[in-house]
Amino acid sequence: MPIVPVPERVRAFELDPAMPSGALPIFGEYLDRIGRDLANQRLVAGFFLVFGIAQFFAGAGVALPVGTLALAGAIEAWWLHRAHAHVPGTRLKREAFRQVDITADGLVAAGRTVGVRLPDGRWLRVRLDEAHRLLVAGHRRVWLLGRGPKLFVGFSGVVRLRRARIHDGPPPGAMPVVAPAGSGSPRLDPVLTAHRRQIARDLRATTAFLLVLAGFAGWVGLDFPVASWVAWTFGAGTLLGACVTALRAIAYRRPLPADHWTELRVVLDGPVRMSRSGAARLSGLTMLADGRVVPFRLPKADPSMAANIAATGRLWIAGVPRPGAASTGLPGYPVLGTVWLG
């Protein structure tokens, strides 16, 4: 069970250009699951739409029904954006990825827009957060899915895709992207640190949305007495969820405290299972430093975490692994999770 003090060439999940993207293990199933989940989530917007119309005919005035319909429209717009930005159509799932190696001067960025020079001289433009920008700068390759000017981009060690577009030139005002300084410490890993900051921002946005829902539920409870008990119950639940999410956002603002990685070899006891929401579940056996063989499980893992464990047979623990919950990730990649040992 080696402790890794210096960043080495870490094995990671890679997109395979030898088969259709929809047939790739874990990746294809993830696309199907997240696509269905996005479709199901839009049912929530449908509920608010019906509720808004019912309020209007029930004599709840104008402001409350209009607010309900506006909330339904915002939810629908968000899920449509996620589907557009991350889930390719059925036709693309029958195509294979194409690997593009990035030349020394072929990677630039202007804010969040990253430009990659393609072999034919054109430029790929894609919006990336800091963690994925550093990932591309360090590994100097991407995978393309699609043939037209609009396509999807995949990255090393990551299951999720990003929609991109091909242009004749780089982004205006773009500057070269420098590769991040490597670190064998989870606490100092620039990619993981940036990834945790992005998760914290996403959690803060979720907290704000839940607070809006709680306030809306209170409004319904006061102005729509027929459904007051449902509204107050829903509002209390969303308010509690907002508090929990806010605490998680605070925790993710801090870097991982461990100063080294521990690499464990693992044997899965079965295939990776995907939940309806796109989360992965996997379990198996691993060996600790004292020679004990213990079970491990990730009951609700990020699909990228599951794909890397399944593809490499490795589990990276931040710090010294002990029975119980432990932070896991992949050195130099925007991949994080929690594993239960023993």
CSV table of C-alpha atoms in Angstrom, one decimal:
chain,number,residue,atom,x,y,z
A,1,MET,CA,0.0,0.0,0.0
A,2,PRO,CA,2.3,2.8,-1.2
A,3,ILE,CA,2.1,6.3,0.2
A,4,VAL,CA,2.7,8.7,-2.7
A,5,PRO,CA,4.8,11.7,-1.7
A,6,VAL,CA,5.5,13.0,-5.2
A,7,PRO,CA,3.0,13.2,-8.1
A,8,GLU,CA,3.6,10.3,-10.4
A,9,ARG,CA,1.8,9.3,-13.6
A,10,VAL,CA,-1.6,8.5,-12.1
A,11,ARG,CA,-3.7,6.0,-14.0
A,12,ALA,CA,-7.2,7.3,-14.8
A,13,PHE,CA,-10.3,6.6,-16.8
A,14,GLU,CA,-9.9,7.5,-20.4
A,15,LEU,CA,-12.6,7.7,-23.2
A,16,ASP,CA,-12.0,4.9,-25.7
A,17,PRO,CA,-12.2,6.0,-29.4
A,18,ALA,CA,-12.4,2.3,-30.5
A,19,MET,CA,-16.2,2.0,-29.7
A,20,PRO,CA,-19.3,4.1,-29.9
A,21,SER,CA,-19.6,6.5,-27.0
A,22,GLY,CA,-22.9,5.1,-25.8
A,23,ALA,CA,-21.3,1.6,-25.5
A,24,LEU,CA,-18.5,2.7,-23.2
A,25,PRO,CA,-18.8,1.0,-19.7
A,26,ILE,CA,-20.3,3.3,-17.1
A,27,PHE,CA,-20.1,6.3,-19.4
A,28,GLY,CA,-22.9,5.1,-21.7
A,29,GLU,CA,-25.1,4.1,-18.8
A,30,TYR,CA,-24.4,7.4,-17.1
A,31,LEU,CA,-25.6,9.3,-20.2
A,32,ASP,CA,-28.8,7.3,-20.3
A,33,ARG,CA,-29.5,7.8,-16.6
A,34,ILE,CA,-28.8,11.5,-16.5
A,35,GLY,CA,-30.8,12.1,-19.7
A,36,ARG,CA,-33.8,10.3,-18.1
A,37,ASP,CA,-33.3,12.2,-14.9
A,38,LEU,CA,-33.4,15.5,-16.6
A,39,ALA,CA,-36.6,14.6,-18.3
A,40,ASN,CA,-38.1,13.5,-15.0
A,41,GLN,CA,-37.0,16.6,-13.2
A,42,ARG,CA,-39.0,18.7,-15.7
A,43,LEU,CA,-42.1,17.1,-14.2
A,44,VAL,CA,-41.5,19.4,-11.2
A,45,ALA,CA,-41.9,22.4,-13.4
A,46,GLY,CA,-45.1,20.8,-14.8
A,47,PHE,CA,-46.5,20.5,-11.2
A,48,PHE,CA,-45.8,24.2,-10.6
A,49,LEU,CA,-47.5,25.1,-13.9
A,50,VAL,CA,-50.7,23.2,-13.0
A,51,PHE,CA,-50.6,24.6,-9.4
A,52,GLY,CA,-50.3,28.2,-10.8
A,53,ILE,CA,-53.3,27.7,-13.1
A,54,ALA,CA,-55.3,26.2,-10.2
A,55,GLN,CA,-54.5,29.2,-8.0
A,56,PHE,CA,-55.7,31.6,-10.7
A,57,PHE,CA,-59.1,29.8,-11.0
A,58,ALA,CA,-59.3,29.4,-7.2
A,59,GLY,CA,-59.3,33.2,-6.7
A,60,ALA,CA,-55.8,33.5,-5.2
A,61,GLY,CA,-55.3,36.8,-7.1
A,62,VAL,CA,-52.8,37.6,-9.8
A,63,ALA,CA,-49.4,38.0,-8.0
A,64,LEU,CA,-49.3,34.5,-6.6
A,65,PRO,CA,-50.2,32.6,-9.8
A,66,VAL,CA,-47.7,34.7,-11.8
A,67,GLY,CA,-45.0,34.0,-9.2
A,68,THR,CA,-45.8,30.3,-9.5
A,69,LEU,CA,-45.6,30.3,-13.3
A,70,ALA,CA,-42.3,32.3,-13.1
A,71,LEU,CA,-40.8,29.7,-10.8
A,72,ALA,CA,-41.9,26.9,-13.1
A,73,GLY,CA,-40.3,28.7,-16.0
A,74,ALA,CA,-37.1,29.1,-14.2
A,75,ILE,CA,-36.9,25.4,-13.2
A,76,GLU,CA,-37.7,24.4,-16.8
A,77,ALA,CA,-35.1,26.7,-18.3
A,78,TRP,CA,-32.4,25.3,-15.9
A,79,TRP,CA,-33.1,21.7,-16.8
A,80,LEU,CA,-33.2,22.4,-20.5
A,81,HIS,CA,-29.8,24.2,-20.2
A,82,ARG,CA,-28.3,21.2,-18.4
A,83,ALA,CA,-29.7,18.8,-21.0
A,84,HIS,CA,-28.3,21.0,-23.8
A,85,ALA,CA,-24.9,21.5,-22.3
A,86,HIS,CA,-24.1,18.0,-21.0
A,87,VAL,CA,-26.2,15.3,-22.7
A,88,PRO,CA,-25.6,14.4,-26.4
A,89,GLY,CA,-28.4,13.2,-28.6
A,90,THR,CA,-29.1,9.6,-29.5
A,91,ARG,CA,-27.3,9.9,-32.8
A,92,LEU,CA,-24.1,11.0,-31.2
A,93,LYS,CA,-24.1,8.1,-28.8
A,94,ARG,CA,-23.6,5.9,-31.9
A,95,GLU,CA,-20.4,7.8,-32.8
A,96,ALA,CA,-16.9,7.3,-31.3
A,97,PHE,CA,-14.8,9.9,-29.6
A,98,ARG,CA,-11.8,11.5,-31.4
A,99,GLN,CA,-8.7,12.2,-29.4
A,100,VAL,CA,-7.0,15.6,-29.9
A,101,ASP,CA,-3.5,16.2,-28.5
A,102,ILE,CA,-2.8,19.8,-27.7
A,103,THR,CA,0.4,21.4,-29.0
A,104,ALA,CA,2.6,23.6,-26.8
A,105,ASP,CA,1.0,26.8,-28.1
A,106,GLY,CA,-2.4,25.4,-28.8
A,107,LEU,CA,-4.2,26.2,-25.5
A,108,VAL,CA,-5.4,29.6,-24.5
A,109,ALA,CA,-8.1,31.1,-22.3
A,110,ALA,CA,-10.1,34.3,-22.0
A,111,GLY,CA,-11.9,34.2,-18.7
A,112,ARG,CA,-13.8,30.9,-18.6
A,113,THR,CA,-13.7,30.4,-22.3
A,114,VAL,CA,-10.9,28.1,-23.3
A,115,GLY,CA,-9.5,27.8,-26.8
A,116,VAL,CA,-7.9,24.6,-28.2
A,117,ARG,CA,-6.2,24.6,-31.6
A,118,LEU,CA,-7.3,21.7,-33.7
A,119,PRO,CA,-5.1,19.8,-36.2
A,120,ASP,CA,-6.8,21.6,-39.1
A,121,GLY,CA,-6.0,25.0,-37.7
A,122,ARG,CA,-9.4,25.9,-36.4
A,123,TRP,CA,-10.1,26.5,-32.8
A,124,LEU,CA,-12.4,24.8,-30.3
A,125,ARG,CA,-14.0,27.1,-27.8
A,126,VAL,CA,-15.5,25.7,-24.6
A,127,ARG,CA,-16.5,27.3,-21.3
A,128,LEU,CA,-14.7,25.6,-18.4
A,129,ASP,CA,-14.4,26.2,-14.7
A,130,GLU,CA,-10.9,26.6,-13.2
A,131,ALA,CA,-10.5,22.9,-12.2
A,132,HIS,CA,-11.2,21.6,-15.7
A,133,ARG,CA,-9.0,24.3,-17.3
A,134,LEU,CA,-6.1,23.2,-15.1
A,135,LEU,CA,-6.9,19.6,-16.0
A,136,VAL,CA,-6.6,20.3,-19.7
A,137,ALA,CA,-3.4,22.4,-19.2
A,138,GLY,CA,-1.8,19.5,-17.3
A,139,HIS,CA,-2.8,16.6,-19.6
A,140,ARG,CA,-2.8,18.4,-23.0
A,141,ARG,CA,-5.5,16.4,-24.6
A,142,VAL,CA,-9.3,16.3,-25.1
A,143,TRP,CA,-11.8,14.0,-26.8
A,144,LEU,CA,-14.4,15.3,-29.3
A,145,LEU,CA,-17.8,13.8,-29.9
A,146,GLY,CA,-19.6,15.0,-33.0
A,147,ARG,CA,-18.7,16.3,-36.5
A,148,GLY,CA,-20.3,19.7,-37.0
A,149,PRO,CA,-19.3,23.1,-35.6
A,150,LYS,CA,-21.3,22.3,-32.5
A,151,LEU,CA,-20.0,19.2,-30.6
A,152,PHE,CA,-19.2,17.8,-27.1
A,153,VAL,CA,-15.8,17.6,-25.4
A,154,GLY,CA,-14.6,15.0,-23.0
A,155,PHE,CA,-11.6,15.1,-20.6
A,156,SER,CA,-9.2,12.7,-18.9
A,157,GLY,CA,-10.6,11.0,-15.8
A,158,VAL,CA,-14.0,12.7,-16.1
A,159,VAL,CA,-17.3,11.3,-17.2
A,160,ARG,CA,-19.2,14.5,-17.8
A,161,LEU,CA,-19.1,16.2,-21.1
A,162,ARG,CA,-19.2,19.9,-22.1
A,163,ARG,CA,-20.8,21.4,-25.2
A,164,ALA,CA,-18.4,23.3,-27.4
A,165,ARG,CA,-18.2,25.1,-30.7
A,166,ILE,CA,-15.5,25.3,-33.5
A,167,HIS,CA,-14.4,28.7,-34.7
A,168,ASP,CA,-11.9,30.0,-37.2
A,169,GLY,CA,-9.8,31.7,-34.5
A,170,PRO,CA,-9.1,31.7,-30.7
A,171,PRO,CA,-11.3,33.6,-28.2
A,172,PRO,CA,-10.7,37.3,-28.4
A,173,GLY,CA,-8.1,38.5,-25.9
A,174,ALA,CA,-7.1,35.0,-24.9
A,175,MET,CA,-3.8,34.3,-23.2
A,176,PRO,CA,-1.7,31.0,-23.0
A,177,VAL,CA,-2.7,28.7,-20.2
A,178,VAL,CA,0.2,27.5,-18.0
A,179,ALA,CA,0.3,23.9,-16.7
A,180,PRO,CA,-0.4,23.8,-13.0
A,181,ALA,CA,2.4,22.9,-10.6
A,182,GLY,CA,2.1,19.3,-9.5
A,183,SER,CA,1.7,18.3,-5.9
A,184,GLY,CA,1.6,15.0,-4.1
A,185,SER,CA,-0.4,16.5,-1.3
A,186,PRO,CA,-4.2,16.6,-1.4
A,187,ARG,CA,-4.1,19.8,0.6
A,188,LEU,CA,-2.0,21.5,-2.0
A,189,ASP,CA,-3.4,19.9,-5.2
A,190,PRO,CA,-4.4,22.9,-7.4
A,191,VAL,CA,-7.0,20.9,-9.4
A,192,LEU,CA,-8.7,19.4,-6.4
A,193,THR,CA,-8.6,22.8,-4.6
A,194,ALA,CA,-10.3,24.5,-7.5
A,195,HIS,CA,-12.8,21.6,-7.8
A,196,ARG,CA,-13.8,22.0,-4.2
A,197,ARG,CA,-14.3,25.7,-4.6
A,198,GLN,CA,-16.6,25.1,-7.6
A,199,ILE,CA,-18.6,22.5,-5.6
A,200,ALA,CA,-18.9,25.1,-2.8
A,201,ARG,CA,-20.2,27.7,-5.3
A,202,ASP,CA,-22.7,25.2,-6.7
A,203,LEU,CA,-23.9,24.4,-3.1
A,204,ARG,CA,-24.3,28.1,-2.3
A,205,ALA,CA,-26.5,28.5,-5.5
A,206,THR,CA,-28.5,25.5,-4.4
A,207,THR,CA,-28.9,27.0,-0.9
A,208,ALA,CA,-30.2,30.2,-2.4
A,209,PHE,CA,-32.7,28.3,-4.6
A,210,LEU,CA,-34.0,26.3,-1.6
A,211,LEU,CA,-34.4,29.6,0.4
A,212,VAL,CA,-36.5,31.0,-2.5
A,213,LEU,CA,-38.6,27.8,-2.5
A,214,ALA,CA,-39.1,28.1,1.3
A,215,GLY,CA,-40.1,31.7,0.9
A,216,PHE,CA,-42.5,30.8,-1.9
A,217,ALA,CA,-44.0,28.1,0.2
A,218,GLY,CA,-44.6,30.6,3.0
A,219,TRP,CA,-46.3,32.9,0.6
A,220,VAL,CA,-48.6,30.1,-0.6
A,221,GLY,CA,-49.3,29.1,3.0
A,222,LEU,CA,-50.4,32.6,3.9
A,223,ASP,CA,-52.4,33.4,0.7
A,224,PHE,CA,-53.8,30.0,-0.2
A,225,PRO,CA,-55.4,28.5,3.0
A,226,VAL,CA,-56.7,25.4,1.3
A,227,ALA,CA,-53.2,24.1,0.8
A,228,SER,CA,-51.6,25.8,3.8
A,229,TRP,CA,-50.6,22.6,5.6
A,230,VAL,CA,-48.9,21.2,2.5
A,231,ALA,CA,-47.1,24.6,1.9
A,232,TRP,CA,-45.8,24.9,5.5
A,233,THR,CA,-44.6,21.3,5.5
A,234,PHE,CA,-42.8,21.8,2.2
A,235,GLY,CA,-41.4,25.1,3.3
A,236,ALA,CA,-40.0,23.6,6.5
A,237,GLY,CA,-38.4,20.7,4.6
A,238,THR,CA,-36.8,23.1,2.0
A,239,LEU,CA,-35.5,25.4,4.8
A,240,LEU,CA,-33.9,22.4,6.6
A,241,GLY,CA,-32.4,21.3,3.3
A,242,ALA,CA,-31.0,24.9,2.8
A,243,CYS,CA,-29.3,24.8,6.2
A,244,VAL,CA,-27.7,21.4,5.5
A,245,THR,CA,-26.5,22.5,2.0
A,246,ALA,CA,-25.1,25.8,3.4
A,247,LEU,CA,-23.0,23.8,6.0
A,248,ARG,CA,-21.7,21.5,3.2
A,249,ALA,CA,-20.7,24.6,1.2
A,250,ILE,CA,-18.7,25.9,4.1
A,251,ALA,CA,-17.0,22.6,4.5
A,252,TYR,CA,-16.0,22.4,0.8
A,253,ARG,CA,-14.5,25.9,1.0
A,254,ARG,CA,-11.6,24.4,2.9
A,255,PRO,CA,-9.0,22.2,1.1
A,256,LEU,CA,-8.5,18.6,2.0
A,257,PRO,CA,-6.5,18.5,5.2
A,258,ALA,CA,-4.3,15.4,4.4
A,259,ASP,CA,-0.7,15.9,3.2
A,260,HIS,CA,-0.3,12.7,1.3
A,261,TRP,CA,-2.2,10.1,-0.8
A,262,THR,CA,-2.4,6.4,0.0
A,263,GLU,CA,-3.0,4.1,-3.0
A,264,LEU,CA,-5.1,1.0,-2.4
A,265,ARG,CA,-5.6,-1.9,-4.8
A,266,VAL,CA,-9.2,-2.9,-4.9
A,267,VAL,CA,-11.3,-5.8,-6.3
A,268,LEU,CA,-14.9,-5.0,-7.1
A,269,ASP,CA,-17.5,-7.5,-6.1
A,270,GLY,CA,-19.8,-6.8,-9.1
A,271,PRO,CA,-20.5,-4.2,-11.8
A,272,VAL,CA,-21.0,-0.5,-11.0
A,273,ARG,CA,-24.7,0.2,-10.4
A,274,MET,CA,-26.2,3.5,-11.4
A,275,SER,CA,-29.1,5.1,-9.5
A,276,ARG,CA,-32.0,6.8,-11.2
A,277,SER,CA,-30.4,10.2,-10.6
A,278,GLY,CA,-27.1,9.3,-12.2
A,279,ALA,CA,-25.1,8.6,-9.0
A,280,ALA,CA,-23.0,5.4,-8.9
A,281,ARG,CA,-22.8,2.6,-6.3
A,282,LEU,CA,-19.9,0.2,-6.1
A,283,SER,CA,-18.3,-2.0,-3.5
A,284,GLY,CA,-15.6,-4.6,-3.1
A,285,LEU,CA,-12.5,-5.5,-1.1
A,286,THR,CA,-9.2,-3.8,-0.4
A,287,MET,CA,-6.2,-4.3,1.9
A,288,LEU,CA,-5.0,-1.9,4.6
A,289,ALA,CA,-1.4,-1.3,5.7
A,290,ASP,CA,-1.6,-4.0,8.5
A,291,GLY,CA,-2.6,-6.7,6.0
A,292,ARG,CA,-6.2,-6.7,6.8
A,293,VAL,CA,-8.6,-7.3,3.9
A,294,VAL,CA,-11.6,-5.1,4.5
A,295,PRO,CA,-14.7,-4.3,2.4
A,296,PHE,CA,-15.2,-0.9,0.9
A,297,ARG,CA,-18.3,0.8,-0.5
A,298,LEU,CA,-19.3,4.0,-2.2
A,299,PRO,CA,-23.1,4.1,-1.8
A,300,LYS,CA,-23.5,7.4,-3.7
A,301,ALA,CA,-20.4,8.1,-5.8
A,302,ASP,CA,-19.8,10.6,-8.5
A,303,PRO,CA,-19.8,8.7,-11.8
A,304,SER,CA,-16.3,9.9,-12.5
A,305,MET,CA,-15.1,8.5,-9.2
A,306,ALA,CA,-16.7,5.1,-10.0
A,307,ALA,CA,-15.3,5.0,-13.6
A,308,ASN,CA,-11.8,5.6,-12.3
A,309,ILE,CA,-12.0,2.9,-9.7
A,310,ALA,CA,-13.5,0.4,-12.1
A,311,ALA,CA,-11.0,1.2,-14.9
A,312,THR,CA,-7.8,1.2,-12.8
A,313,GLY,CA,-8.5,-1.1,-9.9
A,314,ARG,CA,-7.1,1.7,-7.6
A,315,LEU,CA,-8.6,3.7,-4.7
A,316,TRP,CA,-6.8,6.8,-3.6
A,317,ILE,CA,-7.3,7.8,0.0
A,318,ALA,CA,-6.4,11.3,1.3
A,319,GLY,CA,-4.2,10.5,4.3
A,320,VAL,CA,-4.0,7.2,6.2
A,321,PRO,CA,-6.9,4.9,5.5
A,322,ARG,CA,-8.7,3.7,8.6
A,323,PRO,CA,-12.0,1.9,9.1
A,324,GLY,CA,-15.0,4.2,8.7
A,325,ALA,CA,-15.6,7.1,6.3
A,326,ALA,CA,-12.6,8.4,4.4
A,327,SER,CA,-12.1,11.1,1.7
A,328,THR,CA,-11.1,9.7,-1.7
A,329,GLY,CA,-10.2,11.3,-4.9
A,330,LEU,CA,-7.7,11.1,-7.8
A,331,PRO,CA,-4.5,13.1,-7.6
A,332,GLY,CA,-4.5,15.9,-10.2
A,333,TYR,CA,-8.1,15.3,-11.3
A,334,PRO,CA,-11.4,17.1,-10.4
A,335,VAL,CA,-12.7,13.8,-8.8
A,336,LEU,CA,-13.8,13.6,-5.2
A,337,GLY,CA,-15.9,11.2,-3.0
A,338,THR,CA,-16.4,9.5,0.3
A,339,VAL,CA,-15.6,5.8,0.8
A,340,TRP,CA,-16.6,3.6,3.7
A,341,LEU,CA,-13.9,1.1,4.8
A,342,GLY,CA,-14.6,-1.9,6.9
